[in-house]
Amino acid sequence: MASLWRFLLLAIMPYSFAEEASLQLDDECLDESCTLNALQLRGAAAAVPVVPDIDDIIEDPDDEEEEEDDDEDEEDEEDGGKPAGLDDHEDEEEEDGPNPDEASDSGIPAWEPLPEDANCSKPDAQCGGQWYYGPTCCWHGHLCYQVNEYYSQCVTKDKAEELADAASEPSTTTTTTNADPQGCQIGYGQCGGFDEDTKTNWTGSTCCHAGFICSEKSKFFSQCKPMAKGGPFMPYKPTKALEEPSDAPVFTFYVYRASSEEGSDLLDNINVGNLAGTLWYLQNEVVFVRPRKFNISKIVRYKISRKSTTPLYDLGMNFGVRFAYDSAQCDGPWSCDLNYDRFGYFVGCNNLGSFPFPTYDIHYPGAKWYALPGPCSSKTYQDKDAKCIKEQPGGRCDGTPTGQGNCTYSIEVVGSLTIDEIDGIKDYHEFIHTGGVEFNKTLDKGEGCTFWNNMNVTAKNIERVEKVRALFEKKYPDQPLDEDMEAPACDFNFTAFYGKDPSYLTTTAAPTTEAATTEAPTTTEAATTEAETTEAATTEVATTEAETMEPATTEAETTEAPTTEAETTVPETTEAETTEAETTETATTEAETTEAETTEAETTEAETTEAETTEAETTEEPVPEETTKTALSTPAGCKDAEFGTHCYSAVTWAKEHGLKLHPTWYPGLTSSSPFSDFQARVHHVNPKDCPLPCTKDAGCHTAVAGEHCYSAVKWAMKSGITQHPTWYKGLTKESSFHDFQVAVHKATPKKCPMPCEA
């Protein structure tokens, strides 16, 4: 009988494997490379690999950085909102399994526990965080890495370095850490609970950022946890005004989308753009990758009719904020559900060059992006379920939209052009395998293709848009012209929508590449520091085709979407990773050459300004010795980094992580060096981001009553030391407030500053 069963099993196995392969071929998403980015459709087949020897010949210098960026984007989207870099351990075991070749120094594979690992957290498991009470040690070969104050994870040293580097990189959005004007909580942040000591309920915000939902862990603590299939979500509860048709006008126009062959039928939970916005996306995200990113092969044309809801129209807007959609999930900025509840499932828009992204000059006049909310917009397409689809209906409807909260737009596909038709490539597969380069962003040109050349020249971009318009007109002569179906003005108003002026947001500077920088702007003798002229003399500037660009290109005029200012010098450097290469003259903008930033104080070791020197030399009355010392030790334009600012975060990263990971970047500094010395180093590299410190007490602040840090320290002194003595090594109940604040600061540096010396 056992032999019969073995025979049947062997007979069935090939068929089951064939069925699985068939199902995979029918899926939109074949592997973890699936993602959604800006104007790309969700679900992309795996890219066709380039022949290795040919790939070496046509290697693009940008590829390595872009592949790293893609990997990070894909991890974020696959994890459904988990902090960047956190692994889904269960999936990893199913797909890859343990690697028997990976072993620790003891000869035992890293995935196999040693006896001393028995009471420690497993690889990729949680090992720390606020309100976490499990083991805080990790298996051999792993360390406990703090992702944020709420979550620490057991990872390898290499993974910890990767996470630290990723955390230090500037964001491509315009927001700072939880700059949400509506105050919703970030992922894994507290969103509810009960304080047993004070007998009071949580008084903070109970809403979460997109991709997260407030979930109760205990009666004392609720936390923003990632959305999950079958898990809770925020149902749409329309007001009376959203249930009635609106009096807003109906607009009908064309929108476009970059698409793979398989994805052009998707009509909601996507981002689209006008023709200029779509071409900018293709040029900055798609065509310089070989094969093209996400296997994008065409531009799809849609005809859309949309109508604003009454609450939105009453504020003077036809469009709301343009949310990003990744894997058919609304990804913010900040909370999507909260605003869909307020205004219905509105069509969002942004003029490229303004909030939310990109916020720099892109040289495509009139470029716009849009967001089209669909059913169950809070979850990825893999996690959508019938209940969520029913209770989060989205805004797409048939026929003429009514302006009700669940009927704000209708849309249909009316045509498409392949990218090969647009840029004149006859056979793309053959093109890339015979040395062709569609576009190289570093050289600002292609090889065997000239359509995308000169990405930062406005006249060339206008010409590109007109060429594609003409191709659509030629292919679809019976359709209205693109210029006759242009979109209305994007009238989204941040202040009216959020009730707060957007000036508090951090503005993203335009990224640059070597080739995108033409002749360095002429500066006056006073504006040229010794460090700047030295770096300018040693900086390589690619001149091929760059001479045809607009003269005196500034940082704000040189765009490369996936990179940031820090990424344009040494590939590994970030805003917080302070290297001298970041201060090149070619990145100098008008703001950097102001009198305030180029005083003699910043260019001499003594840090004395010409004004101070003059005062000391020409004052008729003798200056008191005490005053003179103060003047000489306090450089002009200085400012101690304040807790909660971007400068403070950058310096904290340098001191807590950067020094350990890259000690050569911080010459002369040690872990015991004061905050002010690290601030001075960050300023030396990025004077725009961090001013010189004024005093040796820079960065410190002793918590006072009424501050979150003060409450945390008091809790540590009263309860924490008793309940979790291992969290406060070297401290006792009799230790000072200062010593406890030091401990709390080390555990949660973003929540509690280092105290000043008593």
PDB file of N, CA and C in Angstrom, residues 37 62 65-66 69-70 73 169-170 172 280-281 283-286 288-289 293 357 360 441 455 511 513 559-564 567:
ATOM      1  N   ASN A  37       5.209  52.683  -8.726  1.00  0.00           N
ATOM      2  CA  ASN A  37       5.955  53.898  -8.440  1.00  0.00           C
ATOM      3  C   ASN A  37       5.432  55.006  -9.327  1.00  0.00           C
ATOM      4  N   ASP A  62      24.925  55.011 -13.444  1.00  0.00           N
ATOM      5  CA  ASP A  62      23.808  55.247 -12.527  1.00  0.00           C
ATOM      6  C   ASP A  62      23.169  53.965 -12.032  1.00  0.00           C
ATOM      7  N   GLU A  65      23.357  52.739  -8.195  1.00  0.00           N
ATOM      8  CA  GLU A  65      22.555  53.529  -7.259  1.00  0.00           C
ATOM      9  C   GLU A  65      21.085  53.287  -7.475  1.00  0.00           C
ATOM     10  N   GLU A  66      20.659  53.223  -8.747  1.00  0.00           N
ATOM     11  CA  GLU A  66      19.234  53.078  -9.034  1.00  0.00           C
ATOM     12  C   GLU A  66      18.720  51.728  -8.586  1.00  0.00           C
ATOM     13  N   ASP A  69      18.087  51.892  -4.987  1.00  0.00           N
ATOM     14  CA  ASP A  69      16.845  52.629  -4.721  1.00  0.00           C
ATOM     15  C   ASP A  69      15.642  51.748  -4.995  1.00  0.00           C
ATOM     16  N   ASP A  70      15.703  50.972  -6.130  1.00  0.00           N
ATOM     17  CA  ASP A  70      14.577  50.119  -6.496  1.00  0.00           C
ATOM     18  C   ASP A  70      14.350  49.061  -5.426  1.00  0.00           C
ATOM     19  N   ASP A  73      12.557  50.572  -2.517  1.00  0.00           N
ATOM     20  CA  ASP A  73      11.146  50.823  -2.827  1.00  0.00           C
ATOM     21  C   ASP A  73      10.359  49.531  -2.782  1.00  0.00           C
ATOM     22  N   GLU A 169      19.658  58.721   4.650  1.00  0.00           N
ATOM     23  CA  GLU A 169      19.472  59.345   3.350  1.00  0.00           C
ATOM     24  C   GLU A 169      18.301  60.313   3.378  1.00  0.00           C
ATOM     25  N   PRO A 170      18.441  61.478   2.703  1.00  0.00           N
ATOM     26  CA  PRO A 170      17.336  62.433   2.649  1.00  0.00           C
ATOM     27  C   PRO A 170      16.151  61.837   1.921  1.00  0.00           C
ATOM     28  N   THR A 172      12.746  61.728  -0.459  1.00  0.00           N
ATOM     29  CA  THR A 172      12.343  62.386  -1.697  1.00  0.00           C
ATOM     30  C   THR A 172      11.013  63.098  -1.545  1.00  0.00           C
ATOM     31  N   TRP A 280       8.193  63.430 -18.058  1.00  0.00           N
ATOM     32  CA  TRP A 280       9.211  63.688 -17.034  1.00  0.00           C
ATOM     33  C   TRP A 280       9.463  62.429 -16.215  1.00  0.00           C
ATOM     34  N   TYR A 281       8.389  61.747 -15.850  1.00  0.00           N
ATOM     35  CA  TYR A 281       8.531  60.503 -15.086  1.00  0.00           C
ATOM     36  C   TYR A 281       9.331  59.469 -15.873  1.00  0.00           C
ATOM     37  N   GLN A 283      11.510  59.914 -18.230  1.00  0.00           N
ATOM     38  CA  GLN A 283      12.904  60.306 -18.396  1.00  0.00           C
ATOM     39  C   GLN A 283      13.696  60.166 -17.100  1.00  0.00           C
ATOM     40  N   ASN A 284      13.057  60.444 -15.965  1.00  0.00           N
ATOM     41  CA  ASN A 284      13.774  60.444 -14.699  1.00  0.00           C
ATOM     42  C   ASN A 284      13.724  59.121 -13.956  1.00  0.00           C
ATOM     43  N   GLU A 285      12.807  58.227 -14.340  1.00  0.00           N
ATOM     44  CA  GLU A 285      12.658  56.985 -13.587  1.00  0.00           C
ATOM     45  C   GLU A 285      12.760  55.708 -14.425  1.00  0.00           C
ATOM     46  N   VAL A 286      12.576  55.796 -15.719  1.00  0.00           N
ATOM     47  CA  VAL A 286      12.337  54.576 -16.493  1.00  0.00           C
ATOM     48  C   VAL A 286      13.366  54.307 -17.579  1.00  0.00           C
ATOM     49  N   PHE A 288      16.314  55.232 -18.520  1.00  0.00           N
ATOM     50  CA  PHE A 288      17.758  55.080 -18.340  1.00  0.00           C
ATOM     51  C   PHE A 288      18.114  53.725 -17.719  1.00  0.00           C
ATOM     52  N   VAL A 289      17.109  52.955 -17.297  1.00  0.00           N
ATOM     53  CA  VAL A 289      17.330  51.623 -16.742  1.00  0.00           C
ATOM     54  C   VAL A 289      17.223  50.607 -17.875  1.00  0.00           C
ATOM     55  N   LYS A 293      12.588  50.136 -16.421  1.00  0.00           N
ATOM     56  CA  LYS A 293      12.045  49.887 -15.094  1.00  0.00           C
ATOM     57  C   LYS A 293      10.632  49.305 -15.181  1.00  0.00           C
ATOM     58  N   PHE A 357       5.598  66.329  -4.386  1.00  0.00           N
ATOM     59  CA  PHE A 357       6.861  65.950  -5.027  1.00  0.00           C
ATOM     60  C   PHE A 357       6.669  65.959  -6.536  1.00  0.00           C
ATOM     61  N   TYR A 360      11.136  70.887  -6.948  1.00  0.00           N
ATOM     62  CA  TYR A 360      12.148  71.715  -7.596  1.00  0.00           C
ATOM     63  C   TYR A 360      11.779  71.883  -9.067  1.00  0.00           C
ATOM     64  N   LYS A 441      21.722  59.241 -17.813  1.00  0.00           N
ATOM     65  CA  LYS A 441      21.493  60.494 -17.092  1.00  0.00           C
ATOM     66  C   LYS A 441      22.793  61.207 -16.745  1.00  0.00           C
ATOM     67  N   MET A 455      18.046  66.687 -20.705  1.00  0.00           N
ATOM     68  CA  MET A 455      16.887  66.555 -19.824  1.00  0.00           C
ATOM     69  C   MET A 455      16.550  67.836 -19.073  1.00  0.00           C
ATOM     70  N   PRO A 511      18.009  67.620  -7.140  1.00  0.00           N
ATOM     71  CA  PRO A 511      19.168  66.748  -7.224  1.00  0.00           C
ATOM     72  C   PRO A 511      20.022  67.121  -8.423  1.00  0.00           C
ATOM     73  N   THR A 513      23.528  65.903 -11.101  1.00  0.00           N
ATOM     74  CA  THR A 513      24.510  64.940 -11.566  1.00  0.00           C
ATOM     75  C   THR A 513      25.685  65.716 -12.087  1.00  0.00           C
ATOM     76  N   THR A 559      18.101  68.596 -12.380  1.00  0.00           N
ATOM     77  CA  THR A 559      17.255  67.595 -11.738  1.00  0.00           C
ATOM     78  C   THR A 559      17.666  66.194 -12.116  1.00  0.00           C
ATOM     79  N   GLU A 560      17.608  65.332 -11.139  1.00  0.00           N
ATOM     80  CA  GLU A 560      17.733  63.900 -11.335  1.00  0.00           C
ATOM     81  C   GLU A 560      16.870  63.255 -10.279  1.00  0.00           C
ATOM     82  N   ALA A 561      15.670  62.854 -10.643  1.00  0.00           N
ATOM     83  CA  ALA A 561      14.650  62.490  -9.663  1.00  0.00           C
ATOM     84  C   ALA A 561      15.086  61.512  -8.595  1.00  0.00           C
ATOM     85  N   PRO A 562      15.761  60.407  -8.947  1.00  0.00           N
ATOM     86  CA  PRO A 562      16.017  59.441  -7.898  1.00  0.00           C
ATOM     87  C   PRO A 562      17.144  59.818  -6.962  1.00  0.00           C
ATOM     88  N   THR A 563      17.948  60.856  -7.238  1.00  0.00           N
ATOM     89  CA  THR A 563      19.074  61.179  -6.397  1.00  0.00           C
ATOM     90  C   THR A 563      18.860  62.472  -5.664  1.00  0.00           C
ATOM     91  N   THR A 564      19.661  62.676  -4.644  1.00  0.00           N
ATOM     92  CA  THR A 564      19.569  63.883  -3.857  1.00  0.00           C
ATOM     93  C   THR A 564      20.903  64.572  -3.852  1.00  0.00           C
ATOM     94  N   GLU A 567      23.846  62.686  -2.856  1.00  0.00           N
ATOM     95  CA  GLU A 567      24.191  61.566  -3.694  1.00  0.00           C
ATOM     96  C   GLU A 567      24.971  61.970  -4.932  1.00  0.00           C
TER      97      GLU A 567
END
